Structure formats: C-alpha cells, structure tokens
Amino acid sequence: MEINKTMSFMRSLCMGEIEQDIIYPFPKMKNSEKEMLTGIFSSLENWLKDKGGDFRKWDRAGELPPEFLQEMREMGMFSLIIPEEFGGLGLSSTGYSRMLQELGKYDGSVALTVGAHSSIGMRGLLLFGTSEQKAKYYPKLSSGEMIAAFCLTEPGAGSDAASIKTKAVLDGDHWVLTGEKLWITNGGIADFFTVFAKTEGTDGQMTAFIVTRDLGGVSCGPHEDKMGLRASSTTTIHLDQVRVPKENVLGEVGKGFKVAMKILNAGRSGLGGGCVGGMKHLIELSTKQAKERSQFGKKIADYGLIKQKIGHMVVECYATEAVVALVAGLVDQGYEDYAVEAAISKVFGTESLWRTADEALQIAGGNGYMCEFPYERIVRDCRINRIFEGTNEILRLFIALSAMSDVGAQLKELASSLEGIFNDPIKGFGLLSDYGRKKLSQVTGVGGSKKTFTQAHPRVKAQTAIFEEGVRDLSVAADRILRKHGKNIIGKQFATKRLADIMIDLFALSCVISRVSTSIHENGEIVAEKEIEILTVFAGQVRRRTKSNFGKIDDNDDELIKSLANHALDKEKFIWDNV
Ligand SMILES: Cc1cc2nc3c(=O)[nH]c(=O)nc-3n(C[C@H](O)[C@H](O)[C@H](O)COP(=O)(O)OP(=O)(O)OC[C@H]3O[C@@H](n4cnc5c(N)ncnc54)[C@H](O)[C@@H]3O)c2cc1C
C-alpha cells in the first residue's frame, strides 16, 4: 500500500489514530552511506582523539585557531550535505545526523561550527536555491572557502522572529539591506549569510536573501564572551546598505518566514545527532569514573544511587537516538509534514542531554566541577541547546497548538454535523465527519482499526498497550481541552504545555517501540533482551508521567501559581524574611 507522504504521525495521533506505517519498520541507514561513514569516523578518530587538551585550551581562549579551521576544511567538514556532483558528501538526513553525533562526542564548539554551516547557514540554498545559485555557491561552501551563517535574530526579535526590523528596499536590480543581526553563530568566520529582512512592498512580510561578505557593507562585531561553546564564533552582523542582487533572493519574495521555519525544521536532525553524541560520550566518562573511584571501601559504581543515574542515562540516550533517527528517517523517506515530530526531537534531545550532563558531573563529584575535567565544559556547552533554534518553551507551544488546530478544525466540522443530526437525525448521521465518527467509536468502543500498533512485536505487547492507552487518552484530552477553552487555548499556556509534554512522551515511546520491535524482528528476542529492558523502563516512565499530566488537566494549582507569579512580578522581589 502506498503511504500518503503528506501525513504527519503526530497530527494523526492527536485525533486518536496510530499511523504505524509511518514509523514502522524503524528506518535504517543505506549500506553505502554506512560504509562511507565508517571510513570517515576512523579518520575523525585519528584526527581528534588526542585533541582533548586543545579543545580545553580553545574553550578558554574563546576561539578555534585558523589552523584548526583549515584542518576542518581539509577533512571535508563543510561539505556534508552538499550533493556529490558539487564536491560534497551528499549525506542523507540520517547520515548527517550520525556525523554530528560523532563530532558531538569530541567537542561541542567544533560540532556547532559544522552544524551552523550545514544545518541552518546553507540549508536554505539546499531547500530553496535555484540551479544557478547552487552552481555558484556549492563548490565554495563545500570546500569551506565560504563558511555559512544563518541571520534571523535581532536585538528586538528573538522568539518573535516575525518582528525583525532589518529592511530590504528595492533599488533597480538590487535589494538594499540595512539592519543588525544578533548572536550569529559563525558570524566572525562566515562569508555566506542567509539573511532575513522585511521587504518593501510585501505588507510587512520578510524575505530570505543570500548575502556574501564581498558585497560590501557587511561587517561583524567582536567575538561574544559566552558561557559555553566558547570556541565557536558568535558575533553581531551589521548590514549597512548592502546591495544584494535580485537573483540572490532565496525562495519567493515575502515568503521568508516560511523559508526560515523550513530551514530550522530540516536542520533539527543535526542538533539531535549532536545531543546523542554528547550523551554517549558522557556515559563512557561516567561508567569509567564510577568504576575507578572508591569511597567507603567500595567502588562508587557499586552503590544504588550511582547505578540509578547510569541506568537512566542509558534509557534516555537510547530513547533520544530512537527519536532523532526516526525523524531523520521521515525526512529521507520524503515525508513533507514532520515539523511537529522534529520539534519534539529538539525538545526531547536537548533536555535529555542536559539531565545526562548534570548527572555525569554529579557522579564525578568535586572533579566534575574542576576545569581540568571535561564535565563542567559539557554542562556549559549544552545549556544553550534549550534556547537556540527555537526555545523549548516556544516549541512546546508549537507542538501542542499545531495538534489543537487540527482538532479544532474537526470540531468545527463536528459542530455543523451535530446541528444536522438535530435537524434530521438520519440524514445528519450521514453527514457526521470522520472525527465525529471516531469520537462516537471512542465512546462506544466500535470500529477504529488504527487504534492499535499491530506491527509492534508481540514480545513488547504490554509496553505497546501503554502507548495505545496513552493515545486514546490524548485524543480525548485534546478534544476536552479545546471544548473547555475554545479559541482562548492560545492564552492557556499551562494547559498547552501539559498537552505538549504528553505528546512528547508518546512520540518518544512510539519511536522506542518501533526501534525495539525492529530489533527483535531482525535479531531475535535474546539479542534484543537489554533493549526490551530499556523499553520496559521507558514505557513505565511514560505511563507515570502522562497519567500525572492527564490528571493535572482538571486537578491543578495553575491559578494559584499564576497568582504567586503575579505577586512576585508586582513586588519585583521575594517579600518574606524570617529574621
Ligand atoms: C550561542 C548562541 C548562538 C546563536 N546562534 C544564532 C544564529 O546562528 N542565528 C540566529 O538567527 N540566532 C542565533 N541565536 C539566537 C537564538 O536563536 C535566540 O537567543 C533564541 O531564538 C531566543 O531568543 P531570545 O534570546 O531573544 O529570547 P526571548 O525570545 O526574549 O525569550 C526569553 C524567554 O521568554 C520565553 N518566551 C518568549 N516568548 C514566549 C511566549 N510567547 N510564551 C512563553 N514564553 C515565551 C522564551 O522561551 C525564553 O525562555 C543564538 C543565540 C545564542 C545564545
């Protein structure tokens, strides 16, 4: 059966449908790509394995030295997603994500320099470039002669990207760009910039432009002194009457917001891969540390509280890798609507890495706090992940509200169908929409073949049942929240976040079920035993978390919390003092 590639697994899930063909079997990397990457990884190891001291030094200095940048060029680090005919490696989304995973194991600043170039800096050219634009820029981008940067954020426009002030005014065959972009990764080393500006004559809409340093009028501020990822270049970019030829428009004039969102969505497999790499590295460090360090006459690895941390790290790493690889697989298989799933992978991966880094530092004790060891740097490095490429708050709102808008549209249809029922019950029933029928079947228990994940392996039936029950509860909850708040749901962020958290958990669980089931099918139950244990733990965590979140829809302290926040905001301090 041909699968409809316009469908989104998560959007369907919120309506109570499990489109299992989208996520099962678990996607695999092509053999040819696997072989190529295996070779590259061993070169990477030779190149980077002894550079731990340098990475620490460069973090302190706040810069990657030019000689190392040159080595990165020679190692092909800027050619990853550029098609082979233009001198690139032509990696798929899966291969690219895997590559960033490998780099993430060595150093965050190096991974970010590569990631900002490929994930967002030149991604617009790949997605929206004309053949002339590609022919002109790909060779230089591939060799690293040109490093790329993505310029959206401005002093007054962070999460609210649509409020940018950079202007583009048409003058003959050129757009003249003026404005200031803030905190641009690779700003100090890039020559190719994907710039977003409000375009004259488009009713306040923005447009994406290719801007190159040689156009004149492009300058960058000093290196920002940052908490983490210190060796990666972050600067402001000033655009002073930059004359950009008309042919440098990326996509359509006035459609820049869509371009920006598509770039960020498509680039998420890189950041996700980096998170997985970081987690794998931390598990290696923590297990070695726990086996080396003795206290109270025993290795700390023998204590339950240390085992608890390491066990959770393993579960989180497996789940994150499952989510990131599945989303990359969706992109590679040509699914068009993966924005919600990609947003989930960003939130889930960045928060899992954060918890893992924090616990790894805890296992290392005081050593973890010392700059001589890598833990404190990794904690500093990974903190930004929850802020850039869409803050996790904004992405949670996006995840839940995208699903709500679908349910809302169906509810409208349902309302008119129900009107029909009351006017003429027999005819009206015929008018009942799919959604209405589904709701009826949820109540009556009749029909609905898509409510079960039948392809999951029978060995993980109990864990799959947790997922299926969660999906039923989710669609009922989405419906109930929407009926309760209607259009006002936009302002109900406590409720929206809860729904997003449930969706994140259920998507991650579906990915883990798919991964483990595929592994059992291919390798047998005995080989997959440890993976089944991981799934069992994760499914239990998801069941307990979602149960709590569902319960809080009606039983919560939201209004009291809001009242306390308003009080603090009003006083601008904590007013109680027991002295
Ligand atoms: C190291 C680094 C590298 C970066 N690289 C780039 C780059 O290469 N290119 C680029 O364009 N940008 C880049 N950025 C900018 C980054 O994308 C922004 O910092 C990010 O989008 C958040 O914007 P902001 O910092 O202005 O925070 P704000 O948007 O001011 O948000 C502040 C807080 O309020 C929350 N918030 C905002 N709106 C809402 C809302 N409606 N509801 C609930 N909560 C809300 C946010 O989640 C956040 O917690 C980089 C930033 C850093 C620090």
XYZ file of C-alpha atoms and ligand atoms in Angstrom:
632
model
C 0.000 0.000 0.000
C 1.317 3.437 -0.969
C 1.776 5.630 2.130
C 0.477 9.174 1.949
C 3.624 11.278 2.383
C 1.696 14.405 3.341
C 0.508 12.813 6.573
C 2.010 13.609 9.975
C 2.223 10.815 12.539
C 1.701 13.181 15.472
C -1.152 15.160 13.969
C -2.969 11.880 13.345
C -2.124 10.684 16.845
C -3.898 13.648 18.412
C -7.039 12.551 16.583
C -6.631 9.088 18.089
C -5.138 7.400 15.005
C -1.892 5.435 15.043
C -0.465 5.680 11.513
C 2.012 2.901 12.216
C 3.271 2.602 8.634
C 4.933 5.988 9.031
C 7.097 4.862 11.937
C 7.478 1.139 11.348
C 9.821 -0.519 10.475
C 12.452 1.614 12.193
C 14.419 3.470 9.475
C 17.874 2.250 8.522
C 20.852 3.972 7.021
C 21.723 2.882 3.482
C 24.609 0.380 3.380
C 26.672 2.542 1.019
C 26.348 5.513 3.377
C 27.169 3.346 6.373
C 30.363 2.168 4.712
C 31.373 5.707 3.801
C 30.716 6.958 7.346
C 32.641 4.112 8.945
C 35.714 5.232 6.990
C 35.148 8.883 7.892
C 34.691 8.080 11.585
C 38.029 6.332 11.768
C 39.722 9.352 10.133
C 37.912 11.580 12.627
C 39.195 9.468 15.477
C 42.783 9.744 14.259
C 42.378 13.459 13.812
C 40.541 14.380 17.033
C 41.188 11.734 19.647
C 44.274 13.412 21.116
C 42.947 16.945 20.900
C 41.176 16.966 24.302
C 43.787 19.373 25.720
C 43.473 21.673 22.707
C 39.696 21.770 22.960
C 40.011 22.813 26.602
C 42.565 25.488 25.682
C 40.464 26.833 22.814
C 37.398 26.945 25.070
C 39.367 29.157 27.487
C 40.701 31.326 24.674
C 37.227 31.548 23.147
C 38.315 30.742 19.622
C 39.116 27.927 17.216
C 42.544 28.786 15.770
C 42.691 29.428 11.995
C 44.982 26.399 11.536
C 42.364 24.108 13.043
C 39.638 25.677 10.858
C 41.880 24.878 7.893
C 42.131 21.252 9.091
C 38.320 21.182 9.296
C 38.143 22.304 5.662
C 40.651 19.682 4.595
C 38.717 16.988 6.460
C 35.625 17.909 4.414
C 33.665 19.134 7.448
C 31.842 21.801 5.430
C 30.806 19.513 2.587
C 28.496 17.144 4.473
C 25.098 17.864 2.914
C 26.250 19.272 -0.416
C 25.440 16.975 -3.361
C 28.300 14.857 -4.661
C 28.288 16.461 -8.107
C 29.326 19.728 -6.431
C 32.136 18.141 -4.457
C 30.129 17.367 -1.328
C 29.493 14.152 0.572
C 25.753 14.316 -0.193
C 24.785 12.837 3.167
C 21.153 11.988 3.815
C 19.468 13.444 6.875
C 20.192 10.174 8.695
C 23.858 10.213 7.670
C 24.226 13.888 8.546
C 22.695 13.352 11.968
C 25.027 10.396 12.573
C 28.002 12.524 11.535
C 27.063 15.286 14.004
C 26.694 12.580 16.638
C 30.305 11.592 16.079
C 31.550 15.185 16.196
C 29.461 15.855 19.318
C 31.463 13.193 21.131
C 34.673 15.179 20.709
C 33.782 18.845 21.142
C 30.644 20.982 21.204
C 32.234 24.063 19.610
C 33.516 22.046 16.650
C 30.128 20.332 16.221
C 28.356 23.713 16.363
C 30.682 25.320 13.802
C 29.927 22.460 11.397
C 26.242 22.349 12.374
C 25.599 26.087 11.980
C 27.138 25.905 8.478
C 25.141 22.888 7.264
C 22.018 22.693 9.449
C 20.982 26.330 9.064
C 23.636 28.507 7.354
C 23.411 26.994 3.874
C 20.317 24.798 4.330
C 18.167 27.468 2.637
C 20.276 27.119 -0.515
C 19.742 23.348 -0.464
C 15.987 23.648 0.084
C 15.097 26.741 -1.921
C 18.106 27.612 -4.106
C 17.801 27.928 -7.871
C 20.157 25.842 -10.012
C 22.177 28.998 -10.770
C 22.534 29.820 -7.078
C 23.579 26.251 -6.300
C 26.121 26.121 -9.108
C 27.584 29.422 -7.957
C 27.909 28.743 -4.219
C 28.023 24.984 -3.621
C 31.683 24.459 -4.656
C 32.964 27.208 -2.329
C 30.695 26.127 0.512
C 31.739 22.535 0.075
C 35.458 23.270 0.250
C 34.929 25.586 3.207
C 36.326 28.518 1.227
C 32.991 30.011 2.263
C 31.608 29.174 5.695
C 27.886 29.819 6.141
C 25.793 31.510 8.845
C 22.054 31.958 9.469
C 20.970 35.506 10.338
C 17.489 35.808 11.797
C 17.749 37.043 15.416
C 17.906 40.776 16.148
C 18.113 42.815 19.367
C 14.304 43.179 19.459
C 13.373 39.927 17.726
C 14.268 36.577 19.303
C 11.410 34.102 19.679
C 9.152 36.590 17.912
C 11.141 36.260 14.698
C 8.405 37.855 12.613
C 9.102 41.193 14.315
C 12.547 41.711 12.734
C 13.417 45.250 11.693
C 16.146 44.651 9.098
C 14.857 46.297 5.924
C 15.204 45.428 2.268
C 14.390 48.216 -0.167
C 14.277 47.638 -3.909
C 16.612 49.787 -5.992
C 16.732 48.755 -9.660
C 18.156 45.244 -9.868
C 19.206 45.220 -6.237
C 17.669 44.918 -2.816
C 19.370 47.247 -0.356
C 19.603 45.660 3.108
C 20.073 47.578 6.347
C 19.914 46.236 9.868
C 21.635 44.423 12.701
C 21.618 40.707 13.442
C 22.480 39.418 16.897
C 24.396 36.344 18.203
C 25.105 34.871 14.801
C 26.962 31.555 15.002
C 29.982 31.549 12.643
C 29.493 35.334 12.322
C 33.223 36.045 12.560
C 34.341 33.365 10.107
C 31.488 33.262 7.579
C 31.398 34.709 4.075
C 27.951 33.366 3.130
C 24.923 34.542 5.102
C 21.273 33.542 4.848
C 19.701 36.832 5.909
C 16.061 37.574 6.676
C 14.727 41.084 6.105
C 11.363 42.799 5.878
C 10.817 43.599 2.224
C 9.352 46.807 0.956
C 6.042 46.294 -0.809
C 5.143 42.968 0.800
C 2.837 44.260 3.508
C 5.370 43.713 6.289
C 6.413 40.218 5.162
C 10.002 39.048 5.208
C 12.223 37.591 2.516
C 15.320 35.397 2.689
C 18.464 36.583 0.901
C 21.876 35.164 0.137
C 24.329 37.809 1.303
C 28.050 37.395 0.813
C 30.721 39.390 2.601
C 32.208 40.620 -0.675
C 29.033 42.578 -1.488
C 30.326 45.351 0.770
C 28.580 46.840 3.795
C 28.704 43.567 5.745
C 30.690 43.663 8.981
C 30.748 41.744 12.225
C 31.126 42.785 15.837
C 33.613 41.295 18.300
C 33.523 37.690 19.481
C 30.821 37.307 22.155
C 32.172 36.141 25.525
C 29.848 33.208 26.239
C 29.024 30.688 28.968
C 29.651 27.687 26.738
C 30.555 26.673 23.190
C 33.110 29.382 23.720
C 35.398 28.401 20.863
C 32.595 28.707 18.322
C 32.306 32.129 16.736
C 29.266 34.213 17.800
C 29.062 37.837 16.672
C 26.655 40.522 15.604
C 26.357 41.098 11.869
C 25.850 44.665 10.651
C 24.273 45.241 7.297
C 24.901 48.769 6.111
C 23.181 49.490 2.806
C 24.260 46.129 1.432
C 23.368 45.941 -2.261
C 22.117 42.414 -2.847
C 21.407 41.402 -6.469
C 17.773 40.414 -7.062
C 18.884 36.948 -8.099
C 20.081 36.334 -4.517
C 16.538 36.021 -3.178
C 16.010 32.563 -1.623
C 12.543 31.236 -2.329
C 9.841 33.815 -3.019
C 9.780 37.485 -2.069
C 7.528 37.845 1.008
C 7.751 34.143 1.916
C 10.840 34.392 4.137
C 9.135 33.342 7.371
C 8.194 30.030 5.814
C 11.755 29.683 4.495
C 13.162 30.286 7.992
C 10.835 27.750 9.616
C 11.572 25.109 6.953
C 15.313 25.597 7.419
C 15.016 25.240 11.196
C 12.800 22.132 10.892
C 15.047 20.412 8.386
C 18.164 21.264 10.396
C 16.972 19.668 13.617
C 18.488 16.264 12.816
C 21.939 17.861 13.199
C 21.315 19.243 16.682
C 19.604 15.993 17.682
C 22.604 13.998 16.469
C 24.935 16.249 18.468
C 22.846 15.583 21.600
C 23.078 11.807 21.117
C 26.850 12.039 20.613
C 27.202 14.097 23.778
C 25.176 11.559 25.770
C 27.195 8.590 24.511
C 30.402 10.385 25.443
C 29.062 11.179 28.931
C 28.040 7.551 29.503
C 31.588 6.479 28.655
C 33.070 9.050 31.029
C 30.642 8.239 33.853
C 30.990 4.474 33.720
C 34.799 4.717 33.773
C 34.705 7.268 36.601
C 32.257 5.192 38.668
C 34.468 2.102 38.345
C 37.657 3.965 39.219
C 36.504 5.985 42.214
C 36.236 4.258 45.622
C 34.563 5.660 48.742
C 33.657 3.882 51.995
C 35.801 0.971 50.807
C 33.807 0.292 47.659
C 33.766 1.443 44.074
C 31.038 4.085 43.760
C 29.725 2.050 40.795
C 28.509 -0.488 43.369
C 26.146 1.986 45.032
C 22.467 2.008 44.074
C 22.269 5.768 43.705
C 25.075 5.764 41.133
C 23.581 2.795 39.265
C 20.248 4.633 39.196
C 21.848 7.602 37.447
C 23.736 5.463 34.910
C 20.689 3.305 34.179
C 18.586 6.411 33.477
C 21.314 7.830 31.226
C 21.222 4.653 29.133
C 17.426 4.771 28.788
C 17.450 8.465 27.849
C 20.244 8.000 25.321
C 18.511 5.065 23.635
C 15.196 6.954 23.506
C 16.822 10.135 22.166
C 18.664 8.215 19.482
C 15.399 6.480 18.531
C 13.546 9.807 18.221
C 16.333 11.600 16.324
C 16.911 8.704 13.903
C 13.201 8.253 13.274
C 12.702 11.938 12.448
C 15.768 11.922 10.158
C 14.253 8.835 8.518
C 10.982 10.689 7.892
C 12.914 13.436 6.086
C 14.834 10.869 3.996
C 11.651 8.995 3.071
C 10.171 12.205 1.691
C 7.532 12.955 4.316
C 6.535 16.575 3.901
C 4.954 17.314 7.255
C 7.405 16.445 10.007
C 7.544 19.825 11.775
C 5.858 18.626 14.979
C 7.982 15.479 15.160
C 11.171 17.499 14.512
C 10.220 19.991 17.228
C 9.665 17.086 19.631
C 13.086 15.663 18.780
C 14.698 19.036 19.587
C 12.948 19.394 22.948
C 13.420 15.753 23.946
C 17.065 15.517 22.841
C 18.234 18.789 24.356
C 16.557 18.110 27.713
C 17.815 14.513 27.865
C 21.367 15.686 27.187
C 21.031 18.382 29.852
C 19.922 15.867 32.502
C 22.640 13.430 31.451
C 25.363 16.088 31.638
C 24.154 17.209 35.058
C 24.140 13.649 36.429
C 27.513 12.824 34.879
C 29.001 15.832 36.652
C 27.363 14.664 39.902
C 28.903 11.195 39.539
C 32.315 12.823 39.127
C 31.753 14.770 42.389
C 34.212 17.635 43.003
C 36.268 16.571 39.994
C 33.194 17.280 37.905
C 33.381 20.923 38.967
C 37.048 21.320 38.050
C 38.030 22.736 34.673
C 40.717 20.058 34.411
C 37.954 17.529 33.637
C 35.517 17.745 30.721
C 32.229 17.688 32.682
C 31.857 21.385 33.514
C 32.599 22.328 29.906
C 29.999 19.891 28.595
C 27.409 21.261 31.054
C 28.191 24.817 29.920
C 28.201 23.793 26.263
C 24.872 22.015 26.239
C 22.879 24.643 28.147
C 22.311 26.753 25.033
C 20.596 23.869 23.214
C 17.375 24.561 25.096
C 17.473 28.207 23.973
C 18.585 28.437 20.348
C 16.956 27.108 17.170
C 13.584 27.827 18.848
C 13.378 27.893 22.649
C 11.903 24.758 24.179
C 9.008 26.859 25.530
C 8.081 28.158 22.082
C 8.488 24.675 20.595
C 6.197 23.164 23.253
C 3.529 25.729 22.336
C 4.066 24.912 18.664
C 3.823 21.145 19.273
C 0.541 21.315 21.179
C -1.102 24.132 19.243
C -0.398 22.522 15.846
C -2.260 19.448 17.028
C -5.006 21.574 18.546
C -5.561 23.456 15.312
C -6.296 20.146 13.569
C -8.629 19.011 16.333
C -10.234 22.473 16.304
C -10.893 22.284 12.573
C -12.510 18.895 13.042
C -14.549 20.162 15.967
C -15.985 22.907 13.791
C -16.984 20.257 11.280
C -18.410 18.188 14.093
C -20.462 21.123 15.358
C -22.135 21.574 11.964
C -22.635 17.814 11.630
C -24.299 17.698 15.013
C -26.573 20.531 14.013
C -27.525 18.290 11.093
C -28.272 15.427 13.461
C -30.682 17.517 15.436
C -32.436 18.785 12.303
C -32.760 15.406 10.694
C -31.231 12.525 12.673
C -30.899 10.043 9.823
C -29.550 12.449 7.219
C -27.470 14.150 9.896
C -25.726 10.968 10.861
C -24.651 10.549 7.270
C -23.059 13.983 7.485
C -21.051 13.109 10.544
C -17.407 13.782 9.868
C -14.603 11.259 10.266
C -13.653 12.931 13.510
C -17.207 12.733 14.851
C -17.404 9.067 13.902
C -14.127 8.451 15.660
C -15.365 10.175 18.798
C -18.506 8.076 18.730
C -16.449 4.930 18.303
C -14.240 6.007 21.195
C -17.311 6.248 23.382
C -18.976 3.097 22.069
C -15.776 1.116 21.513
C -16.932 0.195 17.977
C -14.696 0.484 14.896
C -11.339 2.289 14.570
C -8.757 -0.080 13.089
C -5.996 2.498 13.618
C -6.153 2.491 17.380
C -3.600 -0.256 17.774
C 0.093 -0.564 16.931
C -0.281 -4.043 15.433
C 3.198 -4.131 13.900
C 4.889 -3.833 17.294
C 6.459 -7.165 18.248
C 4.205 -9.380 20.450
C 7.079 -9.629 22.963
C 6.513 -5.930 23.825
C 2.721 -6.118 23.913
C 2.437 -4.781 27.465
C 4.601 -1.741 26.662
C 2.678 -1.167 23.421
C -0.603 -1.267 25.355
C 0.678 1.662 27.469
C 1.242 3.612 24.266
C -2.171 2.734 22.825
C -3.951 3.725 26.003
C -1.993 6.990 26.075
C -3.108 7.747 22.510
C -6.778 7.167 23.386
C -6.445 9.444 26.414
C -4.579 12.057 24.357
C -7.271 12.412 21.736
C -9.959 12.651 24.408
C -7.869 15.190 26.351
C -7.147 17.319 23.248
C -10.842 17.353 22.472
C -11.775 18.188 26.072
C -9.183 20.971 26.449
C -10.371 22.545 23.230
C -14.056 22.358 24.134
C -13.204 23.917 27.501
C -11.049 26.789 26.248
C -12.048 27.158 22.599
C -10.028 29.836 20.812
C -8.708 31.031 24.182
C -6.434 27.984 24.239
C -3.761 30.271 22.746
C -3.506 32.047 26.120
C -3.733 28.888 28.233
C -0.055 28.027 28.373
C -0.182 25.809 31.462
C -2.696 23.517 29.730
C -0.853 23.711 26.413
C 2.455 22.719 27.993
C 0.855 19.709 29.663
C -0.531 18.542 26.349
C 2.839 19.089 24.671
C 4.579 17.039 27.365
C 2.117 14.194 26.824
C 2.698 14.369 23.053
C 6.484 14.402 23.519
C 6.323 11.341 25.764
C 4.002 9.422 23.443
C 6.051 10.173 20.348
C 9.265 9.128 22.088
C 7.587 5.927 23.268
C 6.346 5.136 19.752
C 9.909 5.585 18.442
C 11.358 3.289 21.113
C 8.686 0.636 20.450
C 9.461 0.832 16.732
C 13.213 0.562 17.326
C 12.984 -2.324 19.777
C 10.369 -4.219 17.729
C 12.505 -3.899 14.607
C 15.498 -5.137 16.565
C 13.578 -8.176 17.877
C 12.308 -8.977 14.367
C 15.822 -8.772 12.955
C 17.989 -10.136 15.761
C 15.673 -12.224 17.916
C 14.496 -11.760 21.492
C 17.689 -12.996 23.134
C 19.949 -10.486 21.388
C 17.404 -7.713 21.982
C 16.887 -8.535 25.678
C 18.608 -5.405 27.020
C 16.698 -3.231 24.551
C 13.456 -4.773 25.799
C 14.508 -3.805 29.329
C 15.110 -0.239 28.157
C 11.652 -0.138 26.578
C 10.076 -1.541 29.740
C 11.655 1.166 31.884
C 10.822 3.928 29.414
C 7.211 2.798 28.958
C 6.795 2.781 32.746
C 8.177 6.312 32.977
C 5.882 7.500 30.197
C 2.853 5.838 31.803
C 3.506 7.547 35.143
C 4.317 10.959 33.622
C 1.352 11.023 31.230
C -1.020 9.822 33.957
C 0.122 12.692 36.138
C -0.208 15.178 33.259
C -3.686 13.936 32.303
C -4.722 14.194 35.963
C -3.500 17.794 36.145
C -5.807 18.889 33.326
C -8.594 19.173 35.893
C -6.706 18.926 39.171
C -4.016 21.575 39.303
C -2.802 24.692 41.074
C -2.461 26.755 37.921
C -4.414 29.749 39.177
C -2.535 29.818 42.488
C 0.834 29.560 40.735
C -0.199 32.396 38.437
C -1.289 34.463 41.406
C 2.082 33.915 43.150
C 3.950 34.828 39.972
C 1.851 37.992 39.599
C 2.586 38.905 43.204
C 6.356 38.475 42.694
C 6.189 40.379 39.422
C 4.336 43.179 41.153
C 6.792 43.412 44.112
C 9.820 42.510 41.996
C 11.168 40.514 44.926
C 10.555 37.730 47.474
C 8.888 39.565 50.327
C 9.109 37.066 53.202
C 12.023 37.128 55.602
C 12.150 35.147 58.848
C 14.690 37.352 60.619
C 25.205 30.995 21.477
C 24.068 31.451 20.636
C 24.078 31.216 19.284
C 23.028 31.661 18.480
N 23.084 31.472 17.118
C 22.156 32.058 16.327
C 22.285 32.035 14.898
O 23.224 31.451 14.355
N 21.351 32.676 14.151
C 20.296 33.333 14.721
O 19.483 33.883 13.987
N 20.134 33.360 16.073
C 21.038 32.756 16.881
N 20.905 32.805 18.255
C 19.751 33.454 18.825
C 18.753 32.461 19.413
O 18.127 31.775 18.373
C 17.784 33.232 20.318
O 18.509 33.516 21.504
C 16.514 32.470 20.616
O 15.709 32.404 19.486
C 15.700 33.088 21.753
O 15.508 34.445 21.565
P 15.876 35.469 22.755
O 17.224 35.111 23.245
O 15.664 36.831 22.242
O 14.860 35.126 23.906
P 13.362 35.686 24.055
O 12.599 35.424 22.811
O 13.411 37.082 24.571
O 12.797 34.702 25.179
C 13.124 34.861 26.566
C 12.341 33.786 27.344
O 10.932 34.006 27.169
C 10.317 32.852 26.628
N 9.231 33.276 25.721
C 9.299 34.126 24.689
N 8.102 34.258 24.108
C 7.241 33.492 24.807
C 5.849 33.192 24.693
N 5.096 33.682 23.706
N 5.298 32.351 25.586
C 6.043 31.801 26.576
N 7.358 32.021 26.728
C 7.956 32.865 25.843
C 11.417 32.107 25.907
O 11.142 30.733 25.773
C 12.600 32.368 26.834
O 12.591 31.474 27.903
C 21.941 32.341 19.064
C 21.929 32.560 20.457
C 22.968 32.151 21.232
C 22.932 32.454 22.702
